[in-house]
Amino acid sequence: MHGTPQLQGFNARIARIQDPKFKHVVDPESGLKIPRRITRDQVGKKPKASVMSIMMAFMLGMISLMGARYLQIDLINIQPYFPDAMIAELVLAGGMAFMIGLFMKMRSVRTMIAQLSGAAVCAVTMHNAVWFAPDQFALLFSQGYVDQVMSLTDPLSIYLNGTTYALSV
């Protein structure tokens, strides 16, 4: 490369700026890191929700429904297997999931849908966990709750609005 040292320095600087690995420049006088400039297209764009964040949001919805059911049984004293209890549980779980999701920066529409989906899946299938671990659920909720679940549902089934649909394995 030929030319003046000033031109060579300028061309080297341009090459550094256009390098895809270039994240910032260190100011020699102050020692501060100065971020590279971004285009107007990149300003304000939010990254899409990753698969892992969607899975976490789904699990958050399931845990929120379990918490809502616990609050419903122990504090409000509403039994979970009367006709309108599922709607109350889903509303309470949805509110809990959204509030916790806001703190965890799960604000995209995809993660919110995953939270509601997790709560809905847990609402219709949580009784299967009671069938597999009745002693633990008796400690967490109550023995009356476990007895009620086992009398109203069958193992490996979906419970929806008072009707149990058996899953064939």
Coordinates of C-alpha atoms in Angstrom, one line a residue:
M1 CA 0.0 0.0 0.0
H2 CA 1.4 3.4 -0.9
G3 CA 0.5 6.9 0.1
T4 CA 1.1 9.1 2.9
P5 CA 1.1 7.8 6.5
Q6 CA -2.1 9.9 7.1
L7 CA -3.9 8.1 4.3
Q8 CA -2.7 4.7 5.5
G9 CA -3.9 5.4 9.0
F10 CA -7.3 6.5 7.6
N11 CA -7.7 3.3 5.6
A12 CA -6.7 1.2 8.5
R13 CA -9.3 2.9 10.7
I14 CA -12.0 2.3 8.0
A15 CA -11.0 -1.4 7.8
R16 CA -11.3 -1.7 11.6
I17 CA -14.7 0.0 11.7
Q18 CA -16.1 -2.3 8.9
D19 CA -14.8 -5.4 10.6
P20 CA -17.9 -7.5 11.9
K21 CA -16.0 -8.2 15.1
F22 CA -15.7 -4.5 15.9
K23 CA -17.8 -3.7 19.0
H24 CA -16.2 -0.6 20.4
V25 CA -13.3 1.8 20.2
V26 CA -11.1 2.7 23.2
D27 CA -10.5 6.4 23.4
P28 CA -6.7 6.8 24.0
E29 CA -7.0 9.9 26.1
S30 CA -9.9 9.0 28.5
G31 CA -9.7 5.2 28.2
L32 CA -13.5 5.0 27.7
K33 CA -15.0 2.4 25.4
I34 CA -17.1 4.1 22.7
P35 CA -19.6 1.8 21.0
R36 CA -19.7 1.6 17.3
R37 CA -22.5 3.4 15.5
I38 CA -25.5 1.3 14.5
T39 CA -27.9 1.9 11.6
R40 CA -31.3 3.4 12.0
D41 CA -32.8 0.0 11.1
Q42 CA -31.3 -1.6 14.3
V43 CA -32.6 1.1 16.7
G44 CA -35.7 0.0 18.7
K45 CA -35.8 -3.6 17.4
K46 CA -36.4 -6.2 20.0
P47 CA -34.9 -9.6 19.6
K48 CA -37.3 -12.5 19.0
A49 CA -38.1 -14.8 21.9
S50 CA -35.8 -17.8 21.9
V51 CA -36.9 -21.4 22.3
M52 CA -35.4 -21.5 25.8
S53 CA -37.3 -18.4 26.9
I54 CA -40.6 -19.8 25.5
M55 CA -39.9 -23.1 27.5
M56 CA -39.2 -21.0 30.6
A57 CA -42.4 -19.0 30.1
F58 CA -44.4 -22.3 29.7
M59 CA -42.9 -23.6 33.0
L60 CA -43.7 -20.3 34.6
G61 CA -47.3 -20.6 33.6
M62 CA -47.5 -24.1 35.1
I63 CA -45.9 -23.0 38.3
S64 CA -48.2 -20.0 38.4
L65 CA -51.2 -22.2 38.2
M66 CA -50.0 -24.4 41.0
G67 CA -49.5 -21.3 43.1
A68 CA -52.9 -20.0 42.1
R69 CA -54.5 -23.4 43.1
Y70 CA -52.6 -23.3 46.4
L71 CA -53.9 -19.8 47.1
Q72 CA -57.4 -20.8 46.0
I73 CA -57.6 -23.8 48.3
D74 CA -55.7 -22.5 51.4
L75 CA -56.5 -18.8 51.5
I76 CA -59.7 -18.3 49.6
N77 CA -61.1 -21.7 50.5
I78 CA -62.6 -22.4 47.1
Q79 CA -62.4 -26.1 46.1
P80 CA -60.8 -26.5 42.7
Y81 CA -63.3 -29.0 41.2
F82 CA -66.5 -27.0 41.0
P83 CA -67.5 -25.7 37.5
D84 CA -66.3 -22.1 37.6
A85 CA -63.1 -22.8 39.6
M86 CA -61.0 -23.4 36.4
I87 CA -61.8 -19.9 35.1
A88 CA -60.9 -18.3 38.4
E89 CA -57.6 -20.4 38.5
L90 CA -56.6 -19.4 35.0
V91 CA -57.3 -15.7 35.6
L92 CA -55.3 -15.8 38.9
A93 CA -52.5 -17.8 37.3
G94 CA -52.4 -15.6 34.2
G95 CA -52.1 -12.5 36.4
M96 CA -49.3 -14.1 38.4
A97 CA -47.5 -15.3 35.3
F98 CA -47.7 -11.9 33.7
M99 CA -46.4 -10.1 36.8
I100 CA -43.5 -12.5 37.3
G101 CA -42.8 -12.4 33.6
L102 CA -42.5 -8.7 33.6
F103 CA -39.8 -8.9 36.3
M104 CA -38.1 -11.6 34.3
K105 CA -38.3 -9.5 31.1
M106 CA -40.7 -11.9 29.3
R107 CA -42.6 -9.2 27.6
S108 CA -43.1 -10.5 24.1
V109 CA -46.4 -11.8 22.9
R110 CA -44.9 -15.3 22.3
T111 CA -43.8 -15.6 25.9
M112 CA -47.1 -14.4 27.2
I113 CA -48.9 -17.0 25.0
A114 CA -46.5 -19.6 26.4
Q115 CA -47.3 -18.6 29.9
L116 CA -51.0 -18.9 29.4
S117 CA -50.5 -22.2 27.5
G118 CA -48.5 -23.6 30.5
A119 CA -51.2 -22.5 32.9
A120 CA -54.0 -24.1 30.7
V121 CA -52.1 -27.4 30.3
C122 CA -51.4 -27.6 34.0
A123 CA -55.1 -26.8 34.8
V124 CA -56.3 -29.9 32.9
T125 CA -53.4 -32.3 33.7
M126 CA -52.3 -31.4 37.3
H127 CA -54.4 -34.2 38.7
N128 CA -52.1 -36.7 37.1
A129 CA -49.3 -35.5 39.3
V130 CA -51.6 -36.0 42.3
W131 CA -52.1 -39.6 41.2
F132 CA -48.3 -40.2 40.9
A133 CA -47.4 -38.5 44.2
P134 CA -50.4 -38.3 46.5
D135 CA -48.3 -38.1 49.7
Q136 CA -46.4 -35.0 48.6
F137 CA -49.6 -33.3 47.4
A138 CA -51.3 -34.1 50.7
L139 CA -48.4 -32.3 52.5
L140 CA -48.6 -29.3 50.1
F141 CA -52.3 -28.9 49.8
S142 CA -54.4 -31.2 52.1
Q143 CA -55.5 -34.8 52.4
G144 CA -59.0 -33.7 51.5
Y145 CA -57.8 -32.2 48.3
V146 CA -56.0 -35.4 47.3
D147 CA -59.0 -37.5 48.2
Q148 CA -61.3 -35.2 46.1
V149 CA -58.9 -35.4 43.1
M150 CA -58.7 -39.2 43.3
S151 CA -62.4 -39.6 43.5
L152 CA -63.2 -37.3 40.6
T153 CA -60.5 -38.2 38.2
D154 CA -58.7 -41.1 36.6
P155 CA -54.9 -41.4 36.2
L156 CA -53.4 -40.5 32.8
S157 CA -56.4 -38.4 31.8
I158 CA -57.4 -34.8 31.0
Y159 CA -59.9 -33.2 33.3
L160 CA -62.0 -30.5 31.6
N161 CA -65.1 -28.9 33.1
G162 CA -66.1 -31.9 35.2
T163 CA -65.5 -34.5 32.5
T164 CA -62.5 -36.8 32.5
Y165 CA -61.1 -37.9 29.1
A166 CA -58.8 -40.9 29.4
L167 CA -55.6 -40.9 27.4
S168 CA -54.8 -44.3 25.9
V169 CA -51.2 -45.3 26.4

